[in-house]
mmCIF file of C-alpha atoms and ligand atoms in Angstrom:
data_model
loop_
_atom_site.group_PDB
_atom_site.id
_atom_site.type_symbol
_atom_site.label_atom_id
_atom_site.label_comp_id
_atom_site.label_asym_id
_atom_site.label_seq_id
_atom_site.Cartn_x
_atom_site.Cartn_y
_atom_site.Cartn_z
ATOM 1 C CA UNK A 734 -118.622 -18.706 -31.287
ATOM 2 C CA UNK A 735 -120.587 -20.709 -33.541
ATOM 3 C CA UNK A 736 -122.077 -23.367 -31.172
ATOM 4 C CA UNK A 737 -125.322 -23.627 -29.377
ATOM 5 C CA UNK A 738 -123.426 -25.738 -26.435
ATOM 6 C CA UNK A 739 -122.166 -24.322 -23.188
ATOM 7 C CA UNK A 740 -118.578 -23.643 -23.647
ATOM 8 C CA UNK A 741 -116.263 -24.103 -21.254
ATOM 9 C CA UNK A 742 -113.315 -22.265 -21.289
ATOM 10 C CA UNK A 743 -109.771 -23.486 -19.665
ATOM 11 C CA UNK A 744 -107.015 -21.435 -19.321
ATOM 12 C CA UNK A 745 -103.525 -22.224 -19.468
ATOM 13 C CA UNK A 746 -101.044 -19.213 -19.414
ATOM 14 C CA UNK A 747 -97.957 -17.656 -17.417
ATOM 15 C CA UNK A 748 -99.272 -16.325 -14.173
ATOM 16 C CA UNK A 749 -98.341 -12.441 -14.976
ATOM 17 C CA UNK A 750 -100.274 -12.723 -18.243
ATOM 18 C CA UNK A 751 -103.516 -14.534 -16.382
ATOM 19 C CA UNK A 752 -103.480 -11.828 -13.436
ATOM 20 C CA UNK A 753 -103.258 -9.166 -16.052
ATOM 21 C CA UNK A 754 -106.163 -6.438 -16.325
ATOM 22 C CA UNK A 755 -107.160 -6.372 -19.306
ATOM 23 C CA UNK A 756 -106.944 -10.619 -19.214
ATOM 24 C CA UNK A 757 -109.279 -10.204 -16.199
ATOM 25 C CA UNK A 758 -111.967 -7.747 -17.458
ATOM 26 C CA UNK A 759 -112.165 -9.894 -20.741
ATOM 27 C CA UNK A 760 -112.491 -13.334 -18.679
ATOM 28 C CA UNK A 761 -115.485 -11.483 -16.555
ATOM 29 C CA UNK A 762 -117.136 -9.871 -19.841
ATOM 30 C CA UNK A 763 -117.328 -13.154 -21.096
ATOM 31 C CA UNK A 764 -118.652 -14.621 -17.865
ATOM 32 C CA UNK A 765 -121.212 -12.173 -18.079
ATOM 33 C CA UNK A 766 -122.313 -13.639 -21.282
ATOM 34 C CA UNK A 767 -122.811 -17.182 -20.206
ATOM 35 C CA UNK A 768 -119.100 -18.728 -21.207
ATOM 36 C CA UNK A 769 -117.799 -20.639 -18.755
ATOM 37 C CA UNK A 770 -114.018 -20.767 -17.131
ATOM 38 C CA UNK A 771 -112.348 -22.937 -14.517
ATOM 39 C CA UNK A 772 -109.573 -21.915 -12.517
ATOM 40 C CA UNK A 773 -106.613 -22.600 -13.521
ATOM 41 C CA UNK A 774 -104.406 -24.783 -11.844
ATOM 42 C CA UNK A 775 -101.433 -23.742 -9.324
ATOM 43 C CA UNK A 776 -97.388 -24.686 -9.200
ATOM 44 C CA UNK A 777 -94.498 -24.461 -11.992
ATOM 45 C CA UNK A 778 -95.917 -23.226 -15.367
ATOM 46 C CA UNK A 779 -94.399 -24.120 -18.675
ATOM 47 C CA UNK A 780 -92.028 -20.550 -18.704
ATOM 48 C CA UNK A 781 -90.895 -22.063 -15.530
ATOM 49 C CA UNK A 782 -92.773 -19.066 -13.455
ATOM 50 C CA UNK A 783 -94.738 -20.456 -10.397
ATOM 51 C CA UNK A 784 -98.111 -19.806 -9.930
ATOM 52 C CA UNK A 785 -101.950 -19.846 -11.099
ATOM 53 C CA UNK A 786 -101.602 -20.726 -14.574
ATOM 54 C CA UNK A 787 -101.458 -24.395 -15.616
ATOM 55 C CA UNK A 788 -104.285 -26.271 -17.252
ATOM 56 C CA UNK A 789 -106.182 -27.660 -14.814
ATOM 57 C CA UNK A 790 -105.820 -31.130 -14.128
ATOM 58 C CA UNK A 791 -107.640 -33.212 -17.156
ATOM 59 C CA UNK A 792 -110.114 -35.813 -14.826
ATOM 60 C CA UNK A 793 -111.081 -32.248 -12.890
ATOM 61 C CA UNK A 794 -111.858 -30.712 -16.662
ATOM 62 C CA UNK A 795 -113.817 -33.982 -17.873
ATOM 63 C CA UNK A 796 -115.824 -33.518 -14.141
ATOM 64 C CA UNK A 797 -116.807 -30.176 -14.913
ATOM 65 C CA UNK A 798 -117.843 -31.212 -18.646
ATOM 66 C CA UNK A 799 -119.828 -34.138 -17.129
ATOM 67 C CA UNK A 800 -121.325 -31.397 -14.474
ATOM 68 C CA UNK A 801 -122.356 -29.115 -17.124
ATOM 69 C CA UNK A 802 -124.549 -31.551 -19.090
ATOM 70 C CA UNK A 803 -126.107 -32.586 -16.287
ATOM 71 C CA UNK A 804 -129.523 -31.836 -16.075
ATOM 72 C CA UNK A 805 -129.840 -30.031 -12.652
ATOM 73 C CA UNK A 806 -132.679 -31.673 -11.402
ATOM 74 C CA UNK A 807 -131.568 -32.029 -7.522
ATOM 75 C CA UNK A 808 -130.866 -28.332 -7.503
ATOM 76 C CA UNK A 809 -132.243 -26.891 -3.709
ATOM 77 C CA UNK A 810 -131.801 -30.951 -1.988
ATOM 78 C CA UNK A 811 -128.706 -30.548 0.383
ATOM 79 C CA UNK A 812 -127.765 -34.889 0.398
ATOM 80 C CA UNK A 813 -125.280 -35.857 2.839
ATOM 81 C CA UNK A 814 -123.227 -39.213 1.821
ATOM 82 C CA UNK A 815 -121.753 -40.842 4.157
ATOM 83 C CA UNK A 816 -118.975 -43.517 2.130
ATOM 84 C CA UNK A 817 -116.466 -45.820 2.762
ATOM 85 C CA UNK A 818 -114.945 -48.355 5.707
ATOM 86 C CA UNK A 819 -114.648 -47.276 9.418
ATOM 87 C CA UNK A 820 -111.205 -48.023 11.067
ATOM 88 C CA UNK A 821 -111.689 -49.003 14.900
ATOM 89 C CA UNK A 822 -108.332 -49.290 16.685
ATOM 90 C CA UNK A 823 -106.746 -51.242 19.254
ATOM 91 C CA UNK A 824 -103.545 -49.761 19.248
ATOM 92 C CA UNK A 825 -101.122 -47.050 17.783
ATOM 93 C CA UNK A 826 -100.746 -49.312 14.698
ATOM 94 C CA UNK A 827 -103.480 -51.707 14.316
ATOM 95 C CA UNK A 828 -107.317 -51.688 13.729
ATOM 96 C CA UNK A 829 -110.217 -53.735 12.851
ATOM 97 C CA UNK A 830 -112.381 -52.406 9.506
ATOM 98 C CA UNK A 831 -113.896 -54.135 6.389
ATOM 99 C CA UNK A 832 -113.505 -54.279 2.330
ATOM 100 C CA UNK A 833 -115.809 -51.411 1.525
ATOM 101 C CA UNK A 834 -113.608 -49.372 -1.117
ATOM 102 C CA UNK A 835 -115.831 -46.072 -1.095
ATOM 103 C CA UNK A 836 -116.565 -46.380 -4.613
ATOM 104 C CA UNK A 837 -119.971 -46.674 -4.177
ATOM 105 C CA UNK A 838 -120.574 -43.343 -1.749
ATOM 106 C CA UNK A 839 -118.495 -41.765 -4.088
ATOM 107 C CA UNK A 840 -120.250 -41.865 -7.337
ATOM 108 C CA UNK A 841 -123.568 -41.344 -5.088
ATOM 109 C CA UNK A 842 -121.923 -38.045 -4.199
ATOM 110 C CA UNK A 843 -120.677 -36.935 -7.185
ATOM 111 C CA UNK A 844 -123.609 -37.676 -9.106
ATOM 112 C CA UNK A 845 -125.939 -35.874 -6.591
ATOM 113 C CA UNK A 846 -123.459 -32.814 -7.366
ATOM 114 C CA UNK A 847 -123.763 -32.953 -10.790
ATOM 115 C CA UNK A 848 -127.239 -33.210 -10.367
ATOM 116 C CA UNK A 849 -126.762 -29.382 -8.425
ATOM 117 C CA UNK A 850 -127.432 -30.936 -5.210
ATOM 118 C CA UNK A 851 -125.407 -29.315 -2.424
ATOM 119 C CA UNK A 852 -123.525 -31.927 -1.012
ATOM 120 C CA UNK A 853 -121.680 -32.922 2.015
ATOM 121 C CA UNK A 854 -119.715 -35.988 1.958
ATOM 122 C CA UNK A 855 -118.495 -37.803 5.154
ATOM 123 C CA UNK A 856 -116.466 -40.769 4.079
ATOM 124 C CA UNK A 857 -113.774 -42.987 5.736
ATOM 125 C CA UNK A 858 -110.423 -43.976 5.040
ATOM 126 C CA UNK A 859 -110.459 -44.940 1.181
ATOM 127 C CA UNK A 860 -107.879 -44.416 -1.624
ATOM 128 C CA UNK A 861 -110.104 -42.015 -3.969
ATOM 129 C CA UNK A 862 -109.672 -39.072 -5.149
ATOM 130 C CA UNK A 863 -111.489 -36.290 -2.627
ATOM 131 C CA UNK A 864 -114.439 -35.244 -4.844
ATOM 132 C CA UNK A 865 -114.762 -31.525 -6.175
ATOM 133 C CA UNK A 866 -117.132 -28.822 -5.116
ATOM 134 C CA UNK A 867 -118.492 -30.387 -1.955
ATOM 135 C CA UNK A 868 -118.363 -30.189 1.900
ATOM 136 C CA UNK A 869 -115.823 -33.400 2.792
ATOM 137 C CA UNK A 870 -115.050 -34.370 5.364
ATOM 138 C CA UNK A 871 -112.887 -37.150 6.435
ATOM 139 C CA UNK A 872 -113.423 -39.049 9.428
ATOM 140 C CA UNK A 873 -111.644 -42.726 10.497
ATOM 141 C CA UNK A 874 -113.999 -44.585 13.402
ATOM 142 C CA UNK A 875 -117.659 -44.881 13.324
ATOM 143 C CA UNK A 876 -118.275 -42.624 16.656
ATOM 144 C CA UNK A 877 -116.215 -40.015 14.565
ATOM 145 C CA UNK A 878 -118.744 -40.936 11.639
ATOM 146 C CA UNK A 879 -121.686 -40.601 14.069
ATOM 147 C CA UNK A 880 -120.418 -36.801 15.459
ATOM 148 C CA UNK A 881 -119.954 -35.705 12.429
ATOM 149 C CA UNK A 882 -123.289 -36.750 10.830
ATOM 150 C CA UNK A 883 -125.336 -35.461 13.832
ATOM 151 C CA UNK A 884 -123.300 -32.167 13.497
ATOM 152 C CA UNK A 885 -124.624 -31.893 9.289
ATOM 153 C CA UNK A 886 -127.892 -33.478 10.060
ATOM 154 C CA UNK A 887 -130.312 -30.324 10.336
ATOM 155 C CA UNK A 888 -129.500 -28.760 7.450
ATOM 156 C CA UNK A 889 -129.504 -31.692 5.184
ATOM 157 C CA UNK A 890 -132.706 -32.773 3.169
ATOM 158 C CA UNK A 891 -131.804 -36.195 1.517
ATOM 159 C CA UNK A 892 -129.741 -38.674 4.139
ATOM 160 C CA UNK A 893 -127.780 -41.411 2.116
ATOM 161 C CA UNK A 894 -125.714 -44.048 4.352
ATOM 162 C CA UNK A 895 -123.289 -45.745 2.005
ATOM 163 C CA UNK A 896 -120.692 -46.269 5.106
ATOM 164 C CA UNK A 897 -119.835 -49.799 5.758
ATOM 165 C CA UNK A 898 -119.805 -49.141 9.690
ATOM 166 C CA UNK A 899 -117.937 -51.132 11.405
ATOM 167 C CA UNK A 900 -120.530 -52.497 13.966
ATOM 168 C CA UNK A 901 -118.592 -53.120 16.631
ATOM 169 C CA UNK A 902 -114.710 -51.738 18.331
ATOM 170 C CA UNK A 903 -112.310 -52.890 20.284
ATOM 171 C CA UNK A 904 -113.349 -52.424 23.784
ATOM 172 C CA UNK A 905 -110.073 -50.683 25.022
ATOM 173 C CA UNK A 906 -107.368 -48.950 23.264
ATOM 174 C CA UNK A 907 -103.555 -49.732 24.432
ATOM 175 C CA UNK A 908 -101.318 -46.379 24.070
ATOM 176 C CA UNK A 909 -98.513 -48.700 23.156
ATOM 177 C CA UNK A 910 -98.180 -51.505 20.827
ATOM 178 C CA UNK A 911 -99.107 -54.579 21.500
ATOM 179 C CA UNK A 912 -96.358 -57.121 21.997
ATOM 180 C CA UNK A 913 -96.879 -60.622 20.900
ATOM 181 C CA UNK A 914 -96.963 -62.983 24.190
ATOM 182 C CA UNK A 915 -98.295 -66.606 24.069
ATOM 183 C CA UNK A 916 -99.937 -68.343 21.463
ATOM 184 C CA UNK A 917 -103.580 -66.499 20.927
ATOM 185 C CA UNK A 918 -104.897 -62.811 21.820
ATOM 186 C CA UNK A 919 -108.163 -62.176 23.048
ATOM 187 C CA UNK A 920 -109.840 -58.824 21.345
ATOM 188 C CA UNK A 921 -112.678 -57.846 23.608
ATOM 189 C CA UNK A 922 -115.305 -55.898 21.419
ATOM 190 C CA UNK A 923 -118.373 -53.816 22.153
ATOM 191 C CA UNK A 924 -121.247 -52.117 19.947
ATOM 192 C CA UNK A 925 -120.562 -49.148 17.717
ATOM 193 C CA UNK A 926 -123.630 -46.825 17.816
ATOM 194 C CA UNK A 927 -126.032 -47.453 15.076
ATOM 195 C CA UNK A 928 -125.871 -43.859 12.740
ATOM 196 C CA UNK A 929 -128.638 -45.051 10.950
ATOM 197 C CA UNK A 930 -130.994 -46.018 13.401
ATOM 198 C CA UNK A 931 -130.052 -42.989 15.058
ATOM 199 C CA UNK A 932 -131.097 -40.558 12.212
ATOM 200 C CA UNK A 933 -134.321 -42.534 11.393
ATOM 201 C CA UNK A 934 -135.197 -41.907 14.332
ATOM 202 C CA UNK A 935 -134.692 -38.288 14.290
ATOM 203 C CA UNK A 936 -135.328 -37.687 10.939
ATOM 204 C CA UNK A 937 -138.373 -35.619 10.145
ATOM 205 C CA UNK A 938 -139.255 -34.874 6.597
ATOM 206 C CA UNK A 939 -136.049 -35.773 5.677
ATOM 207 C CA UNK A 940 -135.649 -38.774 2.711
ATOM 208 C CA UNK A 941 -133.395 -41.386 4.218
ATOM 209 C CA UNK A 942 -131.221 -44.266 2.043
ATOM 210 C CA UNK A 943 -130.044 -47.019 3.553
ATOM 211 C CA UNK A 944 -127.793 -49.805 2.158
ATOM 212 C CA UNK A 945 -127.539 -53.741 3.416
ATOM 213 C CA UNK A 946 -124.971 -55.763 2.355
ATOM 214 C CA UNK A 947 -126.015 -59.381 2.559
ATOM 215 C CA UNK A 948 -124.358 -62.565 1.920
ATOM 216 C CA UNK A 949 -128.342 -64.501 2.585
ATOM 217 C CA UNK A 950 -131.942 -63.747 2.166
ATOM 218 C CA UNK A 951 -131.334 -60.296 0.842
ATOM 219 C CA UNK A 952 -134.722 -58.918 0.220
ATOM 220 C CA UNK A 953 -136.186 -60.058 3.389
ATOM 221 C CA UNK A 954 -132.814 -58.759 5.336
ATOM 222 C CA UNK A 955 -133.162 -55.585 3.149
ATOM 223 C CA UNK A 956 -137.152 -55.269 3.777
ATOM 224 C CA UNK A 957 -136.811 -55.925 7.652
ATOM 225 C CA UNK A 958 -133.764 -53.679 8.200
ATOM 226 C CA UNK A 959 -135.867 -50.806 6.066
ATOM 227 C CA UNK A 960 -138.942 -50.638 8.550
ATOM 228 C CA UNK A 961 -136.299 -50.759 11.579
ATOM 229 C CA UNK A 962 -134.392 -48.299 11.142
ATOM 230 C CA UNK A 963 -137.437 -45.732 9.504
ATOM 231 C CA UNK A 964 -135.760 -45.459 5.880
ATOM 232 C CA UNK A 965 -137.302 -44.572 2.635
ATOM 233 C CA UNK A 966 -135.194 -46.605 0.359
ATOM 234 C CA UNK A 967 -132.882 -49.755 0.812
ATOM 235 C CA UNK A 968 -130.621 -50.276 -1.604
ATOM 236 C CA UNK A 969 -130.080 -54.235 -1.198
ATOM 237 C CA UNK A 970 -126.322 -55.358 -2.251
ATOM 238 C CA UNK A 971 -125.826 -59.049 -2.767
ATOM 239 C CA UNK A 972 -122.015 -59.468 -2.350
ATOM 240 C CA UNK A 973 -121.800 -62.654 -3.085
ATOM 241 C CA UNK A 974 -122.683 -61.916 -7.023
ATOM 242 C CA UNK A 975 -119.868 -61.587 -9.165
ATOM 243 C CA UNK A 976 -119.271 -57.631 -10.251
ATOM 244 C CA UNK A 977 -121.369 -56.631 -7.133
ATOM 245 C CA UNK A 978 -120.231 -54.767 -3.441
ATOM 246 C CA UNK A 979 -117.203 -53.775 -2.504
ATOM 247 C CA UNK A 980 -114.023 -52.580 -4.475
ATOM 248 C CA UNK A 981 -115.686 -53.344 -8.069
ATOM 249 C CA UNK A 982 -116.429 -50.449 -10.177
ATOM 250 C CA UNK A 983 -119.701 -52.262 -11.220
ATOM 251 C CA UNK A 984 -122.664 -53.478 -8.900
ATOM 252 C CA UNK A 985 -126.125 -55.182 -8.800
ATOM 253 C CA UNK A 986 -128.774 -54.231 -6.361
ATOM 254 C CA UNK A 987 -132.407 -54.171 -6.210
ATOM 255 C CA UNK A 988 -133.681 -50.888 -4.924
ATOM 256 C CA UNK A 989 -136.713 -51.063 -2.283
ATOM 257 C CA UNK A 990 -138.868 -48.404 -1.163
ATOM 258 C CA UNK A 991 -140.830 -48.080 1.723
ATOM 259 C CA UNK A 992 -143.986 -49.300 -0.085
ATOM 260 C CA UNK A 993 -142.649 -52.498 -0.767
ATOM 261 C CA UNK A 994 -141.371 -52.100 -4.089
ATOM 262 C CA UNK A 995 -138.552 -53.381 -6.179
ATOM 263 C CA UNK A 996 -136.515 -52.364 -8.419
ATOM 264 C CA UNK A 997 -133.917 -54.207 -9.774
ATOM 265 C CA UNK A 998 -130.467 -52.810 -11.502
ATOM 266 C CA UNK A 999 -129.014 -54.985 -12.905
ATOM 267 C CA UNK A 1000 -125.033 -54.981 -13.635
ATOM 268 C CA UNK A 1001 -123.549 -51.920 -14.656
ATOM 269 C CA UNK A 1002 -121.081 -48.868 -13.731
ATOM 270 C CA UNK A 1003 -121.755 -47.674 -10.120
ATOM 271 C CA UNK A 1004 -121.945 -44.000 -11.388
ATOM 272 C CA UNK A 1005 -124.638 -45.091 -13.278
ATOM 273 C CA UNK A 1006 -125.863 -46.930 -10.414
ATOM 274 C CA UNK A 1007 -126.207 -43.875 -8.405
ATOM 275 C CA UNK A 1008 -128.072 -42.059 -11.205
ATOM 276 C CA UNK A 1009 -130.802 -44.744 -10.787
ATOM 277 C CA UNK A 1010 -130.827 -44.454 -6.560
ATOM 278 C CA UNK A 1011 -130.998 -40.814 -7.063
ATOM 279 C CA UNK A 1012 -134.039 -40.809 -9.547
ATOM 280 C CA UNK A 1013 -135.757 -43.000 -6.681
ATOM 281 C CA UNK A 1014 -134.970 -39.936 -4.521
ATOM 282 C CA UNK A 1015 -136.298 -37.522 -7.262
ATOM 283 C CA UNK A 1016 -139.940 -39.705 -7.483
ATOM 284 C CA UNK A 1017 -140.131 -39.151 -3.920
ATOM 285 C CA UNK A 1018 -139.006 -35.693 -3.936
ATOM 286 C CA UNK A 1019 -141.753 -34.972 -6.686
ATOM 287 C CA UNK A 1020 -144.363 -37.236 -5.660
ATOM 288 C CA UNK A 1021 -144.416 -35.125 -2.342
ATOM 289 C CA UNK A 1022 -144.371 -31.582 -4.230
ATOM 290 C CA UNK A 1023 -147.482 -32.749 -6.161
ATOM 291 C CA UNK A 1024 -149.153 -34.601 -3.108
ATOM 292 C CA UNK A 1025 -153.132 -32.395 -2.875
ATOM 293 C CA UNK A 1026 -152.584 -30.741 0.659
ATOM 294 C CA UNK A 1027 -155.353 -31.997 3.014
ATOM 295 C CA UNK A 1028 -158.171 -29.900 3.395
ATOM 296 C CA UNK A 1029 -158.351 -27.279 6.203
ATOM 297 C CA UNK A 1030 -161.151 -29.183 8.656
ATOM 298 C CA UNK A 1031 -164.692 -28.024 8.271
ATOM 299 C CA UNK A 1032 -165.620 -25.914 11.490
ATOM 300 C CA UNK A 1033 -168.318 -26.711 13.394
ATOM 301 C CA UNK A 1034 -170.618 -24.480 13.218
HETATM 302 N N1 CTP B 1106 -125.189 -48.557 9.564
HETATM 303 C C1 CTP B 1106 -124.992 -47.480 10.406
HETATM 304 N N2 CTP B 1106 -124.342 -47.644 11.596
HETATM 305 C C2 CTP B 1106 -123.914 -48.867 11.978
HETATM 306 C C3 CTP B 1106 -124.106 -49.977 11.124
HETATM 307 C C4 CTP B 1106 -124.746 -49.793 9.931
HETATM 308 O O1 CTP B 1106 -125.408 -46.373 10.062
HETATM 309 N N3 CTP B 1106 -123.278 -48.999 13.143
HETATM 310 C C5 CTP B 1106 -125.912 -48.357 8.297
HETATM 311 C C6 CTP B 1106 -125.116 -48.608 7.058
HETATM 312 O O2 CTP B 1106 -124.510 -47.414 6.586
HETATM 313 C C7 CTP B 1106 -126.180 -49.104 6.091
HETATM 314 C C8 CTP B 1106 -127.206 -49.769 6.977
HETATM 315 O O3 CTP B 1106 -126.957 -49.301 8.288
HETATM 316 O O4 CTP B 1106 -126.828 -48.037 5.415
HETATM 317 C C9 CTP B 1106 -127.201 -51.263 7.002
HETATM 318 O O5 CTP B 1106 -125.923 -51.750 7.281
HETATM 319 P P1 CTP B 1106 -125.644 -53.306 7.478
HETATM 320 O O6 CTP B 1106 -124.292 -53.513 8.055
HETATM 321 O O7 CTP B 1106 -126.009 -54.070 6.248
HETATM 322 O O8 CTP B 1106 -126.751 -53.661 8.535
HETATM 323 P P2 CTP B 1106 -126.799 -53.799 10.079
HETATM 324 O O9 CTP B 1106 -128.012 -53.085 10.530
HETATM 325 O O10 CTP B 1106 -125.516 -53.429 10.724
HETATM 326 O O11 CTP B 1106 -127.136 -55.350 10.246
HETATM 327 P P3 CTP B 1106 -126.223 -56.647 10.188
HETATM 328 O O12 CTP B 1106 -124.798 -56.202 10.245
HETATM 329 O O13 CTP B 1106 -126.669 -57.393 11.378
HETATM 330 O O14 CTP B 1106 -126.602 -57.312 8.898
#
């Protein structure tokens, strides 16, 4: 009662006592006054009684923390992610993908979230944790990818494509598995659609991220790949750098805008990474809000 901070509250109690009235009209009283509660947690509770009542889960409380100091200065963007690998199959057990871990898409998400952007996050197969408090939605080849992006794209405002697509898939898919017969197989592959292109083509006011991954001539690769596919930003990933692409929890990239400048990150956490895409997003954001409207056109008279 003392503090000036937000408080969060956490409850932890049998299910009976947490569902009780009085319990209830207490934890909304001191809603009302600006505390704040989580949910508690569902399954066996300490008396051995099953239900809502255990403390919720202790990454999901440090989230929230981390969510509450956050400056909400993305509040009203709605940023779709996309994240991860694509898996393109050949048959019922195999497929084609690459190394991308997620990580990257991930932290872009959650700190947009944080940041009290609504956001929608369309990742591939990866081992993380599914993110709290935002649309997800899983998805495994990069046609799936594509569907579902074109299904989210109207109402989104801020586009960020983090997906290592696979660019191309196995031209046909066997229904069985493939046996092994003589010495070599012969994998006959055609073009994935390009999501990217596809939005920046269609994408109106919207602000649209990009990412290359390059093992050569990254700013050049980065700067031609920007003014192809219509983006906004780049975000240029040298993998061959130690600490930098996929499956680290660091990386180093050099952020380009459409104006032709640099900026360049250098090692450090990805979530901390994202912070400093998503402030390039904010400038732009802002930059447009304070643009002077043209003039109305003089009539003739
Ligand atoms: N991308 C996409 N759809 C694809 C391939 C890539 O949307 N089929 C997006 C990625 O999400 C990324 C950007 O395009 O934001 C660049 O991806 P990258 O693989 O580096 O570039 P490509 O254009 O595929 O060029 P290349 O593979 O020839 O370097």
């Amino acid at each position: 009662m003392a503090t000036k901070a937000p408080v969060l509250i956490c409850p932890a109690m049998n299910v009976n006592m947490y569902n009780n009235a009085v319990v209830k009209e207490n934890i909304s009283r001191l809603t009302a006054m600006g505390y704040l509660f989580m949910v508690p947690g569902y399954g066996e509770l300490a008396c051995k009684a099953e239900g809502y009542g255990r403390l919720p889960e202790i990454p999901d409380i440090v989230e929230e923390v981390e969510s509450i100091l956050t400056p909400k200065d993305l509040r009203g963007e709605k940023i779709l992610v996309t994240a991860g690998p694509t898996r393109e199959p050949f048959d019922p057990v195999r497929y084609i993908t690459n190394y991308s871990s997620g990580k990257m898409g991930y932290a872009l998400a959650i700190a947009a979230k944080r940041r009290g952007a609504h956001v929608t996050l369309i990742s591939g197969p990866t081992a993380l944790p599914t993110p709290r408090d935002m649309t997800f939605i899983p998805v495994a080849s990069a046609v799936d990818m594509r569907d579902a992006v074109m299904e989210h794209l109207d109402s989104a405002t801020v586009v960020i494509k983090a997906a290592a697509v696979a660019d191309y898939r196995p031209s046909s898919r066997s229904a069985r598995k493939i046996k092994k017969g003589g010495d070599g197989l012969d994998l006959q592959l055609e073009r994935n659609p390009d999501i990217i292109l596809e939005v920046g083509r269609k994408k109106g006011n919207r602000i649209l991220v990009g990412f290359a991954v390059e093992t050569e001539n990254l700013v050049e690769n980065a700067r031609n790949k920007l003014k192809k596919k219509n983006m906004d930003i780049i975000v240029a990933n040298d993998v061959t750098k130690e600490g930098a692409g996929f499956g680290y929890d660091t990386n180093i990239i050099k952020i380009i805008s459409a104006d032709g400048k640099i900026e360049n990150v250098p090692l450090m956490g990805k979530m901390e990474v994202a912070d400093r895409i998503l402030d390039k997003v904010k400038k732009i954001i802002t930059g447009r809000q304070s643009a002077p409207r043209r003039r109305p056109a003089l009539r003739d008279k």
